[in-house]
Coordinates of C-alpha atoms and ligand atoms in Angstrom, one line a residue:
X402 CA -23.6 20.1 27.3
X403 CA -21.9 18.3 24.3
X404 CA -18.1 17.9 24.6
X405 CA -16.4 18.9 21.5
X406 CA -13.1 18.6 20.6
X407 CA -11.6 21.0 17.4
X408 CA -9.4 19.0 15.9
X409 CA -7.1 18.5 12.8
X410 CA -5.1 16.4 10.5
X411 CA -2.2 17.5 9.2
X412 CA -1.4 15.4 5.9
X413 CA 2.4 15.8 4.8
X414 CA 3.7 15.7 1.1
X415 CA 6.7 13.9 0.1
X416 CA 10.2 13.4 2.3
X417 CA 12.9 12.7 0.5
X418 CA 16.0 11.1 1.3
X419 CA 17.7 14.5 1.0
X420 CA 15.5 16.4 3.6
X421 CA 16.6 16.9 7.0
X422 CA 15.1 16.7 9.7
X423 CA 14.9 20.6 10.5
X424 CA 13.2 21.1 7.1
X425 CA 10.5 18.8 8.1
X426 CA 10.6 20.4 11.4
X427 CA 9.3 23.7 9.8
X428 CA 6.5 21.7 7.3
X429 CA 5.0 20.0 10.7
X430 CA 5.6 23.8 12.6
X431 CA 3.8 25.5 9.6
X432 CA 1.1 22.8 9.8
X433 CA 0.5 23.3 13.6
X434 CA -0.1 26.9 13.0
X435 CA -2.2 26.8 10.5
X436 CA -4.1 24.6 12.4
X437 CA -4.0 26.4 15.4
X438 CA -5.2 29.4 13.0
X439 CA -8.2 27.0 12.5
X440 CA -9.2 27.0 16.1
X441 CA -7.8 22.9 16.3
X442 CA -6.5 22.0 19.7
X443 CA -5.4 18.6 18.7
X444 CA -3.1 17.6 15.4
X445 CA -2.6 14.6 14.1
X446 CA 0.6 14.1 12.2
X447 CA 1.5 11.0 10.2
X448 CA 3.4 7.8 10.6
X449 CA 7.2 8.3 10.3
X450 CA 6.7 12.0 10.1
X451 CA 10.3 12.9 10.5
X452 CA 11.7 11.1 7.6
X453 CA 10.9 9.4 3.9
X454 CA 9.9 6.1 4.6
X455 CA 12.9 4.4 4.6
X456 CA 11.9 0.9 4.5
X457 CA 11.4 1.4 0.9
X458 CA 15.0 1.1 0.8
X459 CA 17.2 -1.9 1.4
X460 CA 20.2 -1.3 3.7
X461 CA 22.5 -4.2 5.9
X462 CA 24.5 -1.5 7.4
X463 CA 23.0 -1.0 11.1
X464 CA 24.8 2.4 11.3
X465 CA 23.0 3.3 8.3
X466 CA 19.5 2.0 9.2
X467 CA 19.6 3.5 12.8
X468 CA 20.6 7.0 11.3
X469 CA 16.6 7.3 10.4
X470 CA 15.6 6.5 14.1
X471 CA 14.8 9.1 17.2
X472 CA 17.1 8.3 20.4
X473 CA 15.3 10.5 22.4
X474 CA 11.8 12.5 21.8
X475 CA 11.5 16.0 22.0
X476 CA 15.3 16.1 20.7
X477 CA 17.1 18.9 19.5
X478 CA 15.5 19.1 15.9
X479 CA 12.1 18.1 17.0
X480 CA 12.1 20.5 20.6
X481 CA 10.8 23.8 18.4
X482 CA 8.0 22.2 17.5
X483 CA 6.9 20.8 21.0
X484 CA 7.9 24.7 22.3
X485 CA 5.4 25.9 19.6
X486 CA 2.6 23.2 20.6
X487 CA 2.9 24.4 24.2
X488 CA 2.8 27.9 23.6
X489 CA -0.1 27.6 21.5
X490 CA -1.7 25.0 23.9
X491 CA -2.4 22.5 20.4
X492 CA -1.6 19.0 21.7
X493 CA -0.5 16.2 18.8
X494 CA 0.1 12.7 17.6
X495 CA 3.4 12.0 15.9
X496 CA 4.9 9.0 14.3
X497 CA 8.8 8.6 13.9
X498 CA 11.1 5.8 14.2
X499 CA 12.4 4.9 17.5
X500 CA 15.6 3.9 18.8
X501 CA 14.8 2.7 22.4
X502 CA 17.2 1.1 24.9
X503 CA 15.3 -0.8 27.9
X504 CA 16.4 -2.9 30.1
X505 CA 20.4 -3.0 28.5
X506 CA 18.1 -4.0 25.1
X507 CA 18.1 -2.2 22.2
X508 CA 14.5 -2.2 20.4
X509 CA 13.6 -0.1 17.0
X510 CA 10.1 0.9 16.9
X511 CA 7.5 2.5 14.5
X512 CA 6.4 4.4 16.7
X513 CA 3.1 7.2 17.6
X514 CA 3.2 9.5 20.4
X515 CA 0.4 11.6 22.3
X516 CA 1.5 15.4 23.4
X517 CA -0.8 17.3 25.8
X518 CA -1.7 20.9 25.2
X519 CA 1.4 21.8 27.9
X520 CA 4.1 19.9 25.8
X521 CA 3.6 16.8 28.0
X522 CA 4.2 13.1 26.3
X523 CA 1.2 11.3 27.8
X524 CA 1.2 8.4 25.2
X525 CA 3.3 6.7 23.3
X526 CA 1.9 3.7 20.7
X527 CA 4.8 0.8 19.2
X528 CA 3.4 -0.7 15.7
X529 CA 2.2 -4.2 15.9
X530 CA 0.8 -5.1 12.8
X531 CA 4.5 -4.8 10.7
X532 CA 3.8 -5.6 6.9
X533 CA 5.7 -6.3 4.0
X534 CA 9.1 -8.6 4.5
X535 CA 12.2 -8.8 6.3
X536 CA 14.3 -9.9 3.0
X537 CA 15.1 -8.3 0.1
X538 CA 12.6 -8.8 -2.8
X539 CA 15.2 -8.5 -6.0
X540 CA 13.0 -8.1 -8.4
X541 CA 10.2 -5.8 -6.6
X542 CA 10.3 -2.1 -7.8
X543 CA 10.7 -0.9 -4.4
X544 CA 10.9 -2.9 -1.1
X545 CA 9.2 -2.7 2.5
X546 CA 11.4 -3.6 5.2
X547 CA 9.0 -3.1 7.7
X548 CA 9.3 -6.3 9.4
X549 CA 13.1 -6.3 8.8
X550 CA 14.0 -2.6 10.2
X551 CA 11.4 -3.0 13.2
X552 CA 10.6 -5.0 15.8
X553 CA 6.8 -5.7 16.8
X554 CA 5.2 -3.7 18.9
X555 CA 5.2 -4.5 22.7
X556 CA 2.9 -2.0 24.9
X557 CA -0.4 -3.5 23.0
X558 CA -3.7 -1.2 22.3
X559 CA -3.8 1.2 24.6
X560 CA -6.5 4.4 25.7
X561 CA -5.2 7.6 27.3
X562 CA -7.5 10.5 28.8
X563 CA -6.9 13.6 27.0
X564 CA -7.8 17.0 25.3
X565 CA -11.3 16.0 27.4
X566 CA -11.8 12.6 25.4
X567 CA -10.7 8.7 25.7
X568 CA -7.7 8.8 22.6
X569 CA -6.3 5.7 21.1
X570 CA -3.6 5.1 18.8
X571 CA -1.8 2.6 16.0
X572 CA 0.2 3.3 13.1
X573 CA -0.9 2.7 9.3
X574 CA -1.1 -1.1 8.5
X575 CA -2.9 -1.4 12.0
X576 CA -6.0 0.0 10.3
X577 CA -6.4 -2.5 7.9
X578 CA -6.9 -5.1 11.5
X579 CA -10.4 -5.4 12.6
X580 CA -8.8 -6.6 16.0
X581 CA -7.0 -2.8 16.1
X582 CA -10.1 -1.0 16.5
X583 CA -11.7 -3.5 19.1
X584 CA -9.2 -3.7 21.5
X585 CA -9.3 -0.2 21.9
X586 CA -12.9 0.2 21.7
X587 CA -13.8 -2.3 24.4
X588 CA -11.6 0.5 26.2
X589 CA -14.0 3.2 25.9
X590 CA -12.2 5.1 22.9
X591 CA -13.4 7.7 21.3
X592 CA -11.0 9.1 19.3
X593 CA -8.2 7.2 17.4
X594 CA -6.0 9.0 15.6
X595 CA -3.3 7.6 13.2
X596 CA -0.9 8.1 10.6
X597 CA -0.1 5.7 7.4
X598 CA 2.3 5.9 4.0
X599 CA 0.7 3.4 1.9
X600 CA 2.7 2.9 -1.1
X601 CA 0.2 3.5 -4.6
X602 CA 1.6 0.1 -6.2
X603 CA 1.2 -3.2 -4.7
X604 CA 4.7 -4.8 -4.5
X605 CA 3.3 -8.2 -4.0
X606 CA 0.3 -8.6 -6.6
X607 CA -1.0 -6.7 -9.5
X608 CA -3.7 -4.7 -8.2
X609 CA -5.8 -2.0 -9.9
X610 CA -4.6 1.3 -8.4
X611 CA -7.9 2.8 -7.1
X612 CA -8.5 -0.1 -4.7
X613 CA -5.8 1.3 -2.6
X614 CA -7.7 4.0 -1.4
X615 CA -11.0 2.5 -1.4
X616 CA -9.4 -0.3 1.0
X617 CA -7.6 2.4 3.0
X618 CA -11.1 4.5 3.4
X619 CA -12.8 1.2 4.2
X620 CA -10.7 -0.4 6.7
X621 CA -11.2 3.8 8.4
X622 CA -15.0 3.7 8.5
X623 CA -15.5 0.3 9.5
X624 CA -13.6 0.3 12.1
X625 CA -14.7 3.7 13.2
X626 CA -18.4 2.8 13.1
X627 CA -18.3 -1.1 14.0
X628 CA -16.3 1.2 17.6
X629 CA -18.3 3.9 17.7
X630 CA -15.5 6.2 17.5
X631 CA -14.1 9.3 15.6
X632 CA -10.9 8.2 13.8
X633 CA -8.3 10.5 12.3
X634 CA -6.0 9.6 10.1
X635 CA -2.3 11.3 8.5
X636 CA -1.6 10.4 5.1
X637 CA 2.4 11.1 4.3
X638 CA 1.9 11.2 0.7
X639 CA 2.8 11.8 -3.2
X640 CA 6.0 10.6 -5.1
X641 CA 9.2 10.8 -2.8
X642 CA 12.4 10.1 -4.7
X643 CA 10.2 9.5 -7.7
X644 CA 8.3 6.2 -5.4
X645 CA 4.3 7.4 -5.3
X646 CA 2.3 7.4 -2.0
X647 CA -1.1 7.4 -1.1
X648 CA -3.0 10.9 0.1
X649 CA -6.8 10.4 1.5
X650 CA -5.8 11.9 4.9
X651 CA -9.7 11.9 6.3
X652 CA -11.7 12.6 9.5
X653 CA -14.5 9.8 9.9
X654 CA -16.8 10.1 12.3
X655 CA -18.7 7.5 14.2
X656 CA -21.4 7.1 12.7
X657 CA -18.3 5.5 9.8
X658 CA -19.2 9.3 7.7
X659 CA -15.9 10.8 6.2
X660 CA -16.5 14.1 7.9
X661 CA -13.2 15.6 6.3
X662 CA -11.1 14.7 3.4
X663 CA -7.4 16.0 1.8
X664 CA -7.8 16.6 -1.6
X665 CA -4.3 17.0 -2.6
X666 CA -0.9 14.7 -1.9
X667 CA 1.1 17.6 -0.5
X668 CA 1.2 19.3 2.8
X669 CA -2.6 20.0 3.6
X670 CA -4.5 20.5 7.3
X671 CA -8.6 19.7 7.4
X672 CA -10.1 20.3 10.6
X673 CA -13.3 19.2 12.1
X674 CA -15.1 20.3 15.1
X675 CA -16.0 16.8 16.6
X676 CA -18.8 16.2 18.5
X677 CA -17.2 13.6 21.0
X678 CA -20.7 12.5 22.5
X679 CA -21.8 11.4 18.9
X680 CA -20.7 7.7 19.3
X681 CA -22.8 7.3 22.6
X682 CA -26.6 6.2 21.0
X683 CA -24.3 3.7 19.0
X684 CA -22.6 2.1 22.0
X685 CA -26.1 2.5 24.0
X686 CA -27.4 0.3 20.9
X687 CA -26.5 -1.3 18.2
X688 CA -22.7 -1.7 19.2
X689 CA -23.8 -1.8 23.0
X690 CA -21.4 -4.4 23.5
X691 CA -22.2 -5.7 26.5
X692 CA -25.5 -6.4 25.6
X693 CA -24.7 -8.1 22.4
X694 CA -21.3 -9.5 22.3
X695 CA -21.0 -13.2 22.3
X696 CA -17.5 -14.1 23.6
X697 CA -18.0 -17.6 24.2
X698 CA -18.5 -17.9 20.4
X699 CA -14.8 -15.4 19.8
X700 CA -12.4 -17.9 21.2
X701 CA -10.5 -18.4 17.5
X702 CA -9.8 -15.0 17.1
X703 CA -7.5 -15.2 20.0
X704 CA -6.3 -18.5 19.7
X705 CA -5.9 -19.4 16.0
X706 CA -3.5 -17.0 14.4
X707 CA -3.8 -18.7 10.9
X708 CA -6.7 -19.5 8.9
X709 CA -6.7 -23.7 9.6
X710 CA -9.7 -25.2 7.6
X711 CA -11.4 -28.5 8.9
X712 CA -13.5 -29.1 6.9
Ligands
ING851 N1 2.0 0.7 4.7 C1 1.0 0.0 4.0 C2 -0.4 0.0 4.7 O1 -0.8 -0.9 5.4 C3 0.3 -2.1 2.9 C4 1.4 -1.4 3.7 C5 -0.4 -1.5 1.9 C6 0.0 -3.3 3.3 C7 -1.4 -2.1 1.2 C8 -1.1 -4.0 2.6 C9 -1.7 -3.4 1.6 O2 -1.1 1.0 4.4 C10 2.4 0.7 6.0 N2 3.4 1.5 6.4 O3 1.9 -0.1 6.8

């Protein structure tokens, strides 16, 4: 008996700086219906789902910074939508940005969670591949503060069992990381879902436009098929505040097939009915990686962060 898994991804149009969070609230409720309408029992949302993606913008005020991140998750905007999920039995992923306080530490994360069918969090994910700079660029149209607003990611790759399958996460730049995808595949994963706002221009060199989603839809199926796993990924997308975004939300299966695609830049749900069994004849052969990994030939990729030439 094939195990299958109905599943969706639930692509979100712009969020401006005006928007609160209980207007975005409804988008991601009406989303999760209309996915549940579809017969989904999983939803992936995107990355910093709850706001417009701030790091576009420069701040130095701390107040004004943290004002975009989540001190606690559900919270009291975000708790109808968990109460909806758990009524309808849909689980979900969902990116926002965290305020966390450990240990009498403060830490801000981009951060993915995973939410069983009964509401449970079962997962949580902390972006570790941050692009863009921790300065501001002066003469850059827009900036991206990533690696200024955040702080790297400190719970690694990890695998969770749930809605019957092996689930992985990571958060937008991650997919562009061969290493992503591995780490989680030598896990077992099957499914990776993620979410991503990939500005349209290139801030730091001229680049022609289209490549942005041909690199975005390569780095998806390669890593999906070099892992043998399904990967879903949440585009927030189109112009917000007048600064354009990327759509291509897509379902890719396996196999590295793009099973289902967004065709617009605005709120949109695609479902699939995955087959989560199809990755097995690829991980019994051609990716069986115990059979045909060579790890005494990998050290570098572990130990060598840059590129150092000897030659
Ligand atoms: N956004 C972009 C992304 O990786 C980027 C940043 C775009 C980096 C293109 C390199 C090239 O899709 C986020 N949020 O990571």
């Amino acid at each position: 008996m094939t195990r299958r898994l109905n599943a969706a991804v639930a692509q979100l149009g712009p969020i401006h700086l005006a928007d609160s969070r209980a207007a975005v609230v409804r988008r991601l409720i009406a989303l999760l219906r209309e996915a549940h309408g579809r017969g989904a029992c999983f939803v992936v949302f995107p990355e910093l789902a709850l706001t417009t993606f701030f790091p576009r913008w420069w701040m130095t005020d701390q107040a004004e910074i943290d004002r975009f991140f989540e001190r606690e998750m559900p919270n009291a905007e975000t708790r109808p939508l968990f109460d909806l999920a758990e009524e309808l039995r849909v689980g979900f992923y969902l990116g926002y940005a965290e305020l966390a306080r450990e240990r009498g530490d403060v830490g801000h994360y981009n951060t993915s969670i995973l939410v069983e069918r009964d509401g449970r969090i079962i997962g949580r994910y902390r972006k570790i591949h941050l692009p863009g700079h921790a300065e501001h660029l002066p003469k850059a149209p827009f900036q991206h503060l990533e690696k200024r607003y955040f702080d790297v990611g400190n719970e690694g790759f990890r695998v969770w069992r749930a809605y019957d399958a092996i689930v992985g996460m990571c958060i937008c730049n991650d997919r562009r990381w061969s290493e992503t995808y591995r780490v989680m595949g030598l896990q077992g994963v099957e499914l990776i879902a993620l979410g991503y706002n990939t500005p349209v221009e290139n801030i730091h060199h001229r680049e022609p436009e289209h490549l942005r989603m041909f690199h975005h839809l390569l780095s998806l199926q390669a890593g999906a098929y070099q892992n043998a796993t399904w990967v879903l990924a949440a585009a927030k997308c189109g112009a917000e505040d007048g600064f354009p975004m990327i759509g291509g939300s897509a379902i890719v299966a396996p196999t590295g097939e793009i099973a289902a695609r967004a065709l617009s830049e605005d709120d949109e749900v695609i479902t699939v009915d995955l087959d989560l069994d199809l990755g097995d004849y690829l991980r019994r052969t051609v990716f069986n990686f115990e059979k045909h990994r060579r790890i005494e030939h990998y050290r570098l990729i572990t130990e060598r962060t840059g590129i150092k030439t000897e030659v």
